[in-house]
Amino acid sequence: MNDNTQPDNTPSAPAAQQPPTAATKPVVILGIESSCDDTSAAVISDGVLLSNVTASQAVHEAYGGVVPELASRAHQQNIVPVVDQALCRAGVSRADLSAIAFTRGPGLLGSLLVGVSFAKGMAAALGIPMVDVNHLQGHVLAHFIREPGVEAHHPPFPFLCLLVSGGNSQIVLVRAYNDMQIIGQTIDDAAGEAIDKCSKVMGLGYPGGPIIDRLARQGNPDAFHFARPAIPGFDYSFSGLKTSFLYSLREWLQTDPDFIAHHKADLAASLEATVVDILMNKLRRAAKSLDIKHVAVAGGVSANTGLRQAFLDHARRFGWTVYIPKFGFTTDNAAMIAITGHYKYLDGDFCPMDAPAFSRVAL
Ligand code: KG4
């Protein structure tokens, strides 16, 4: 490993206009992710993951949600050591890099700007191209990360991907690495957002998803019933469920002020079961209507035990082949940005130096 390689400062064409080298050198991509509250860097060589380093930000726990200004400050502190660690663990020097892939959006603008500016500075200093990555595309392509010594289980095209996170709930038709179409999405709250808010109402910690998941394992999923949306097509809605949860709780608390403490696990299990049921219902309809049996799940909520189990049940009941990411690739990580960068690099799909970050951008 040589982690002390100095940047090549020889004058060169603007980074974004440089073509990929057709030589036999491996394609080595440094991925950088900073869209929310995780600062992450990863190195992928010829599609194989060499390192994936993430610094999470505990500072937000005290506020019950991500505070954008604190997030961008923490990214600034973390970005240099995280990138350094990723290169070091990969045994790759800066001179070995073919390109730098970075999350351009969607996300918190202040957070994105740290990663985007860092990627631009580093690419300019090294004279290598930059590849801009849509964070949501990254979540979907996490299914194509190859790890040394791990047998590959990649979905064939076309497949459906349920993309569920704190900010998104979408059904994506994936035709190719760079050809994706959203066929259904939430018209209001995302699934993760609804779970987090209900957890907050119960006075549990942040983020609520993993806490609800843990509690749900000890509870009865049929104990309580909450509103389910009646939305046409393959779209989702979770705001009604959130309201129904809040109003039901208020009513029950009137008769028993310790209702939450007495029924914590049952509330969590019933909430989780409702969210999973809503998600799987539309996914099942979409899969049937498009006659697709290869179905994947991605995003932070795909870490949920109940949702993972529902995928396995659907595989058995409906003959689906299902693709469930490893836990480390469910929440925000740079490995998914690097693998997306890898495929865009092979397509020669680079971005110019003046590319701005986007807080909102479609898939
Ligand atoms: O993809 P992600 O890390 O960030 C973005 O929103 O982009 O997703 C975060 C979401 C949060 O809402 C969090 O509560 C949820 O994923 N989450 C879970 C679990 N782990 C994380 N939700 C349910 N069960 C889990 N085990």
Short mmCIF file of C-alpha atoms and ligand atoms in Angstrom, two decimals:
data_model
loop_
_atom_site.label_atom_id
_atom_site.label_comp_id
_atom_site.label_asym_id
_atom_site.label_seq_id
_atom_site.Cartn_x
_atom_site.Cartn_y
_atom_site.Cartn_z
CA MET A 1 0.00 0.00 0.00
CA ASN A 2 1.19 3.46 -0.74
CA ASP A 3 -1.00 6.09 0.85
CA ASN A 4 1.47 8.94 0.48
CA THR A 5 1.33 9.44 -3.23
CA GLN A 6 1.25 13.10 -4.06
CA PRO A 7 -1.29 14.43 -6.54
CA ASP A 8 -0.11 14.75 -10.11
CA ASN A 9 -0.22 18.50 -10.66
CA THR A 10 0.89 18.49 -14.27
CA PRO A 11 -1.41 20.70 -16.37
CA SER A 12 -4.12 18.68 -18.02
CA ALA A 13 -7.39 19.08 -19.86
CA PRO A 14 -10.37 19.94 -17.63
CA ALA A 15 -11.05 16.84 -15.58
CA ALA A 16 -14.57 16.26 -16.88
CA GLN A 17 -13.47 16.19 -20.53
CA GLN A 18 -10.88 13.48 -20.14
CA PRO A 19 -11.79 10.13 -21.72
CA PRO A 20 -11.26 6.94 -19.74
CA THR A 21 -7.92 5.26 -20.44
CA ALA A 22 -8.41 2.19 -22.60
CA ALA A 23 -5.26 0.59 -21.20
CA THR A 24 -5.18 -2.59 -19.16
CA LYS A 25 -5.14 -0.71 -15.86
CA PRO A 26 -8.07 -1.62 -13.61
CA VAL A 27 -10.91 0.88 -13.36
CA VAL A 28 -10.55 2.21 -9.81
CA ILE A 29 -13.35 4.44 -8.55
CA LEU A 30 -13.37 6.42 -5.34
CA GLY A 31 -16.98 6.96 -4.24
CA ILE A 32 -18.02 9.77 -1.91
CA GLU A 33 -21.41 9.98 -0.16
CA SER A 34 -22.50 12.93 1.99
CA SER A 35 -26.19 13.41 1.22
CA CYS A 36 -27.52 13.33 4.79
CA ASP A 37 -25.81 12.42 8.07
CA ASP A 38 -23.30 9.77 7.00
CA THR A 39 -19.90 10.71 5.62
CA SER A 40 -18.76 7.75 3.56
CA ALA A 41 -15.98 6.89 1.10
CA ALA A 42 -15.41 3.62 -0.77
CA VAL A 43 -13.00 2.23 -3.33
CA ILE A 44 -14.08 -0.17 -6.07
CA SER A 45 -11.64 -1.77 -8.49
CA ASP A 46 -13.08 -3.31 -11.67
CA GLY A 47 -16.42 -3.56 -9.87
CA VAL A 48 -15.00 -5.26 -6.75
CA LEU A 49 -15.30 -3.48 -3.41
CA LEU A 50 -11.95 -2.89 -1.72
CA SER A 51 -13.07 -0.60 1.11
CA ASN A 52 -16.15 1.17 2.45
CA VAL A 53 -15.67 3.56 5.37
CA THR A 54 -18.54 5.45 7.01
CA ALA A 55 -18.56 8.02 9.80
CA SER A 56 -22.06 8.36 11.26
CA GLN A 57 -23.12 11.46 13.15
CA ALA A 58 -24.41 10.80 16.67
CA VAL A 59 -24.84 14.56 17.24
CA HIS A 60 -28.42 14.44 15.86
CA GLU A 61 -29.74 11.94 18.41
CA ALA A 62 -30.26 14.68 20.99
CA TYR A 63 -32.55 16.56 18.56
CA GLY A 64 -34.71 13.62 17.44
CA GLY A 65 -33.81 14.21 13.78
CA VAL A 66 -31.06 15.40 11.46
CA VAL A 67 -30.13 19.07 11.97
CA PRO A 68 -28.86 20.20 8.53
CA GLU A 69 -26.34 22.76 9.77
CA LEU A 70 -24.80 20.30 12.24
CA ALA A 71 -24.71 17.64 9.52
CA SER A 72 -22.69 19.78 7.11
CA ARG A 73 -20.25 20.80 9.85
CA ALA A 74 -19.70 17.16 10.80
CA HIS A 75 -19.16 16.23 7.12
CA GLN A 76 -16.43 18.87 6.95
CA GLN A 77 -14.69 17.35 9.93
CA ASN A 78 -15.08 13.78 8.69
CA ILE A 79 -14.45 13.93 4.96
CA VAL A 80 -10.64 14.00 4.92
CA PRO A 81 -10.08 11.18 7.44
CA VAL A 82 -12.85 9.07 5.89
CA VAL A 83 -11.41 9.35 2.35
CA ASP A 84 -7.91 8.73 3.72
CA GLN A 85 -9.10 5.59 5.52
CA ALA A 86 -10.93 4.30 2.45
CA LEU A 87 -7.80 4.62 0.27
CA CYS A 88 -5.61 3.17 2.98
CA ARG A 89 -7.85 0.13 3.65
CA ALA A 90 -8.16 -0.49 -0.09
CA GLY A 91 -4.37 -0.39 -0.48
CA VAL A 92 -4.84 2.11 -3.28
CA SER A 93 -2.95 5.35 -3.82
CA ARG A 94 -4.48 8.50 -5.22
CA ALA A 95 -2.43 7.98 -8.41
CA ASP A 96 -4.26 4.65 -8.98
CA LEU A 97 -7.70 6.30 -9.16
CA SER A 98 -9.47 6.36 -12.53
CA ALA A 99 -12.27 8.71 -11.42
CA ILE A 100 -14.12 10.12 -8.45
CA ALA A 101 -17.83 9.42 -8.12
CA PHE A 102 -19.86 11.56 -5.77
CA THR A 103 -23.47 11.92 -4.67
CA ARG A 104 -24.87 14.97 -6.43
CA GLY A 105 -28.38 14.67 -4.97
CA PRO A 106 -31.02 14.35 -3.71
CA GLY A 107 -30.22 15.23 -0.13
CA LEU A 108 -29.50 18.11 2.24
CA LEU A 109 -27.82 20.84 0.23
CA GLY A 110 -25.27 21.81 2.90
CA SER A 111 -24.29 18.15 3.35
CA LEU A 112 -24.08 17.49 -0.40
CA LEU A 113 -21.91 20.57 -0.93
CA VAL A 114 -19.18 19.15 1.30
CA GLY A 115 -18.89 15.94 -0.74
CA VAL A 116 -19.34 17.68 -4.09
CA SER A 117 -16.69 20.33 -3.35
CA PHE A 118 -14.28 17.75 -1.99
CA ALA A 119 -14.72 15.53 -5.07
CA LYS A 120 -14.18 18.49 -7.40
CA GLY A 121 -11.02 19.60 -5.60
CA MET A 122 -9.56 16.12 -5.54
CA ALA A 123 -10.45 15.35 -9.18
CA ALA A 124 -8.95 18.67 -10.31
CA ALA A 125 -5.78 18.07 -8.30
CA LEU A 126 -5.37 14.55 -9.71
CA GLY A 127 -6.49 15.47 -13.24
CA ILE A 128 -9.06 12.66 -13.36
CA PRO A 129 -12.74 12.67 -14.39
CA MET A 130 -15.68 13.08 -12.06
CA VAL A 131 -18.86 11.05 -12.18
CA ASP A 132 -22.00 12.48 -10.60
CA VAL A 133 -24.32 9.94 -9.02
CA ASN A 134 -28.01 10.11 -8.18
CA HIS A 135 -28.29 8.86 -4.60
CA LEU A 136 -31.44 6.86 -5.40
CA GLN A 137 -29.83 5.13 -8.37
CA GLY A 138 -26.98 4.29 -5.98
CA HIS A 139 -29.38 2.55 -3.58
CA VAL A 140 -30.76 0.42 -6.44
CA LEU A 141 -27.31 -0.44 -7.82
CA ALA A 142 -26.10 -1.50 -4.35
CA HIS A 143 -27.30 -4.89 -5.59
CA PHE A 144 -24.37 -4.99 -8.01
CA ILE A 145 -21.59 -4.43 -5.46
CA ARG A 146 -19.22 -7.36 -5.65
CA GLU A 147 -17.18 -8.28 -2.58
CA PRO A 148 -14.05 -10.42 -2.68
CA GLY A 149 -14.84 -14.00 -1.68
CA VAL A 150 -18.63 -13.43 -1.65
CA GLU A 151 -20.75 -15.25 -4.22
CA ALA A 152 -22.56 -12.79 -6.47
CA HIS A 153 -26.38 -12.73 -6.45
CA HIS A 154 -27.18 -9.88 -8.83
CA PRO A 155 -30.67 -9.35 -10.28
CA PRO A 156 -30.99 -9.79 -14.06
CA PHE A 157 -32.59 -6.97 -16.09
CA PRO A 158 -35.40 -6.09 -16.06
CA PHE A 159 -36.23 -6.28 -12.36
CA LEU A 160 -38.37 -4.35 -9.90
CA CYS A 161 -36.84 -2.59 -6.93
CA LEU A 162 -38.75 -1.38 -3.90
CA LEU A 163 -36.73 1.64 -2.78
CA VAL A 164 -37.66 2.56 0.78
CA SER A 165 -35.80 5.07 2.90
CA GLY A 166 -36.37 8.01 5.21
CA GLY A 167 -37.11 10.24 2.22
CA ASN A 168 -38.42 7.89 -0.48
CA SER A 169 -40.86 5.08 -1.10
CA GLN A 170 -40.78 4.08 -4.73
CA ILE A 171 -41.27 1.12 -7.00
CA VAL A 172 -38.58 1.29 -9.67
CA LEU A 173 -38.54 -0.65 -12.92
CA VAL A 174 -34.84 -1.27 -13.60
CA ARG A 175 -34.14 -2.02 -17.27
CA ALA A 176 -30.37 -1.49 -17.16
CA TYR A 177 -27.71 0.09 -14.94
CA ASN A 178 -28.54 3.49 -16.35
CA ASP A 179 -32.14 2.96 -17.37
CA MET A 180 -34.62 3.17 -14.50
CA GLN A 181 -38.25 4.27 -14.33
CA ILE A 182 -40.27 5.08 -11.24
CA ILE A 183 -43.63 3.37 -11.71
CA GLY A 184 -45.01 4.19 -8.28
CA GLN A 185 -44.05 6.49 -5.43
CA THR A 186 -45.36 8.06 -2.29
CA ILE A 187 -47.62 11.05 -2.75
CA ASP A 188 -46.78 12.35 0.75
CA ASP A 189 -44.59 10.81 3.48
CA ALA A 190 -42.01 8.10 2.92
CA ALA A 191 -42.31 4.78 4.78
CA GLY A 192 -39.20 5.45 6.91
CA GLU A 193 -40.39 8.95 7.73
CA ALA A 194 -43.77 7.59 8.91
CA ILE A 195 -42.09 4.96 11.11
CA ASP A 196 -39.69 7.56 12.55
CA LYS A 197 -42.54 9.98 13.32
CA CYS A 198 -44.72 7.33 14.99
CA SER A 199 -41.72 6.27 17.04
CA LYS A 200 -41.21 9.88 18.07
CA VAL A 201 -44.87 10.11 19.14
CA MET A 202 -44.23 7.06 21.34
CA GLY A 203 -41.28 8.87 22.92
CA LEU A 204 -38.72 6.40 21.57
CA GLY A 205 -35.27 7.48 20.34
CA TYR A 206 -34.04 8.51 16.89
CA PRO A 207 -33.95 7.09 14.30
CA GLY A 208 -37.11 5.19 15.12
CA GLY A 209 -36.80 2.49 12.42
CA PRO A 210 -34.30 0.22 14.16
CA ILE A 211 -36.04 0.73 17.56
CA ILE A 212 -39.46 -0.17 16.15
CA ASP A 213 -37.86 -3.19 14.45
CA ARG A 214 -36.37 -4.43 17.75
CA LEU A 215 -39.60 -3.90 19.71
CA ALA A 216 -41.75 -5.45 16.98
CA ARG A 217 -39.98 -8.78 17.39
CA GLN A 218 -41.58 -9.13 20.85
CA GLY A 219 -45.06 -7.85 19.94
CA ASN A 220 -48.28 -9.02 18.30
CA PRO A 221 -48.66 -7.61 14.76
CA ASP A 222 -52.46 -8.07 14.93
CA ALA A 223 -52.93 -6.27 18.26
CA PHE A 224 -53.95 -2.92 16.73
CA HIS A 225 -55.30 -1.79 13.38
CA PHE A 226 -54.38 1.48 11.69
CA ALA A 227 -55.66 3.21 8.55
CA ARG A 228 -54.53 1.88 5.18
CA PRO A 229 -54.56 4.17 2.15
CA ALA A 230 -56.73 3.68 -0.91
CA ILE A 231 -54.51 5.24 -3.58
CA PRO A 232 -54.88 4.32 -7.26
CA GLY A 233 -52.13 2.73 -9.34
CA PHE A 234 -48.80 1.80 -7.81
CA ASP A 235 -48.43 4.94 -5.69
CA TYR A 236 -48.10 4.99 -1.92
CA SER A 237 -49.33 7.23 0.88
CA PHE A 238 -48.22 7.08 4.50
CA SER A 239 -49.54 10.32 5.98
CA GLY A 240 -52.94 8.75 6.80
CA LEU A 241 -51.28 5.94 8.72
CA LYS A 242 -49.25 8.46 10.70
CA THR A 243 -52.38 10.45 11.61
CA SER A 244 -54.34 7.30 12.43
CA PHE A 245 -51.51 6.14 14.73
CA LEU A 246 -51.39 9.52 16.49
CA TYR A 247 -55.19 9.83 16.96
CA SER A 248 -55.59 6.23 18.15
CA LEU A 249 -52.79 6.71 20.66
CA ARG A 250 -54.34 9.93 21.98
CA GLU A 251 -57.65 8.14 22.52
CA TRP A 252 -56.07 5.14 24.26
CA LEU A 253 -53.97 7.42 26.47
CA GLN A 254 -57.15 9.04 27.80
CA THR A 255 -58.23 5.78 29.39
CA ASP A 256 -54.74 4.59 30.32
CA PRO A 257 -52.03 7.25 30.75
CA ASP A 258 -49.39 4.47 30.66
CA PHE A 259 -50.81 2.92 27.50
CA ILE A 260 -47.56 3.25 25.57
CA ALA A 261 -45.47 1.66 28.29
CA HIS A 262 -48.00 -1.19 28.62
CA HIS A 263 -48.28 -1.87 24.87
CA LYS A 264 -44.95 -0.72 23.40
CA ALA A 265 -44.08 -4.00 21.65
CA ASP A 266 -47.62 -4.56 20.30
CA LEU A 267 -47.78 -0.99 18.98
CA ALA A 268 -44.41 -1.40 17.25
CA ALA A 269 -45.36 -4.80 15.79
CA SER A 270 -48.74 -3.53 14.53
CA LEU A 271 -47.19 -0.41 13.02
CA GLU A 272 -44.46 -2.40 11.29
CA ALA A 273 -46.96 -4.96 9.98
CA THR A 274 -49.16 -2.19 8.54
CA VAL A 275 -46.23 -0.48 6.77
CA VAL A 276 -44.95 -3.78 5.37
CA ASP A 277 -48.44 -4.75 4.21
CA ILE A 278 -48.95 -1.43 2.41
CA LEU A 279 -45.53 -1.71 0.73
CA MET A 280 -45.93 -5.34 -0.37
CA ASN A 281 -49.49 -4.90 -1.62
CA LYS A 282 -48.52 -2.39 -4.31
CA LEU A 283 -45.29 -4.19 -5.11
CA ARG A 284 -47.21 -7.42 -5.68
CA ARG A 285 -49.63 -5.64 -8.00
CA ALA A 286 -46.78 -4.02 -9.94
CA ALA A 287 -44.92 -7.33 -10.30
CA LYS A 288 -48.08 -9.05 -11.51
CA SER A 289 -49.02 -6.35 -13.96
CA LEU A 290 -45.51 -6.21 -15.48
CA ASP A 291 -45.04 -9.99 -15.22
CA ILE A 292 -41.70 -9.59 -13.44
CA LYS A 293 -40.52 -12.15 -10.92
CA HIS A 294 -37.11 -10.74 -10.03
CA VAL A 295 -37.79 -8.31 -7.18
CA ALA A 296 -35.28 -6.38 -5.06
CA VAL A 297 -35.50 -4.10 -2.06
CA ALA A 298 -33.15 -1.22 -1.23
CA GLY A 299 -32.75 1.80 1.06
CA GLY A 300 -32.58 2.22 4.84
CA VAL A 301 -35.96 0.60 5.56
CA SER A 302 -34.81 -2.56 3.75
CA ALA A 303 -32.91 -3.33 6.98
CA ASN A 304 -36.31 -4.01 8.58
CA THR A 305 -36.75 -7.61 9.73
CA GLY A 306 -40.48 -7.73 8.95
CA LEU A 307 -39.97 -6.38 5.43
CA ARG A 308 -37.15 -8.84 4.74
CA GLN A 309 -39.34 -11.69 5.96
CA ALA A 310 -42.19 -10.49 3.72
CA PHE A 311 -39.83 -10.65 0.73
CA LEU A 312 -38.87 -14.23 1.60
CA ASP A 313 -42.56 -15.14 2.03
CA HIS A 314 -43.39 -13.62 -1.36
CA ALA A 315 -40.56 -15.59 -2.95
CA ARG A 316 -42.18 -18.78 -1.65
CA ARG A 317 -45.79 -17.83 -2.38
CA PHE A 318 -45.42 -16.13 -5.77
CA GLY A 319 -42.28 -17.74 -7.21
CA TRP A 320 -40.29 -14.50 -7.00
CA THR A 321 -36.52 -14.48 -6.92
CA VAL A 322 -35.77 -11.85 -4.33
CA TYR A 323 -32.70 -9.69 -3.76
CA ILE A 324 -32.17 -8.35 -0.24
CA PRO A 325 -29.06 -6.24 0.39
CA LYS A 326 -26.54 -6.95 3.11
CA PHE A 327 -27.22 -4.69 6.15
CA GLY A 328 -24.17 -2.53 5.46
CA PHE A 329 -25.54 -1.62 2.03
CA THR A 330 -29.08 -0.73 3.15
CA THR A 331 -28.39 2.65 4.78
CA ASP A 332 -26.37 5.41 3.12
CA ASN A 333 -22.92 4.22 2.05
CA ALA A 334 -20.31 5.14 -0.53
CA ALA A 335 -19.95 1.61 -1.94
CA MET A 336 -23.24 2.08 -3.79
CA ILE A 337 -22.03 5.45 -5.12
CA ALA A 338 -18.74 3.91 -6.27
CA ILE A 339 -20.45 1.00 -8.08
CA THR A 340 -22.85 3.40 -9.82
CA GLY A 341 -19.82 5.53 -10.71
CA HIS A 342 -18.14 2.42 -12.10
CA TYR A 343 -20.96 1.73 -14.57
CA LYS A 344 -21.27 5.39 -15.56
CA TYR A 345 -17.49 5.50 -16.07
CA LEU A 346 -17.71 2.52 -18.43
CA ASP A 347 -20.37 4.47 -20.36
CA GLY A 348 -18.08 7.53 -20.49
CA ASP A 349 -20.75 9.45 -18.60
CA PHE A 350 -18.75 12.16 -16.80
CA CYS A 351 -19.79 15.45 -15.28
CA PRO A 352 -18.30 18.91 -15.69
CA MET A 353 -16.46 20.86 -12.99
CA ASP A 354 -19.30 23.34 -12.63
CA ALA A 355 -21.94 20.68 -11.85
CA PRO A 356 -24.00 21.95 -8.90
CA ALA A 357 -25.43 19.77 -6.13
CA PHE A 358 -29.18 19.13 -6.22
CA SER A 359 -31.30 18.91 -3.09
CA ARG A 360 -34.14 17.46 -5.18
CA VAL A 361 -33.67 15.38 -8.29
CA ALA A 362 -35.68 12.59 -9.85
CA LEU A 363 -34.24 9.15 -10.50
O1 KG4 B 1 -31.62 5.17 3.24
P1 KG4 B 1 -31.48 5.81 4.57
O2 KG4 B 1 -30.27 5.45 5.39
O3 KG4 B 1 -31.46 7.37 4.49
C1 KG4 B 1 -32.26 8.09 3.64
O4 KG4 B 1 -33.40 8.38 4.04
O5 KG4 B 1 -31.78 8.37 2.52
O6 KG4 B 1 -32.81 5.47 5.38
C2 KG4 B 1 -33.04 5.93 6.67
C3 KG4 B 1 -34.38 5.38 7.12
C4 KG4 B 1 -34.83 5.97 8.45
O7 KG4 B 1 -36.19 6.34 8.33
C5 KG4 B 1 -34.68 4.79 9.41
O8 KG4 B 1 -35.55 4.84 10.51
C6 KG4 B 1 -34.98 3.63 8.50
O9 KG4 B 1 -34.30 3.95 7.30
N1 KG4 B 1 -34.49 2.35 9.04
C7 KG4 B 1 -35.32 1.35 9.40
C8 KG4 B 1 -34.49 0.33 9.91
N2 KG4 B 1 -33.19 0.75 9.84
C9 KG4 B 1 -33.22 2.00 9.29
N3 KG4 B 1 -36.65 1.24 9.32
C10 KG4 B 1 -37.20 0.09 9.77
N4 KG4 B 1 -36.47 -0.93 10.28
C11 KG4 B 1 -35.13 -0.86 10.37
N5 KG4 B 1 -34.44 -1.89 10.87
#
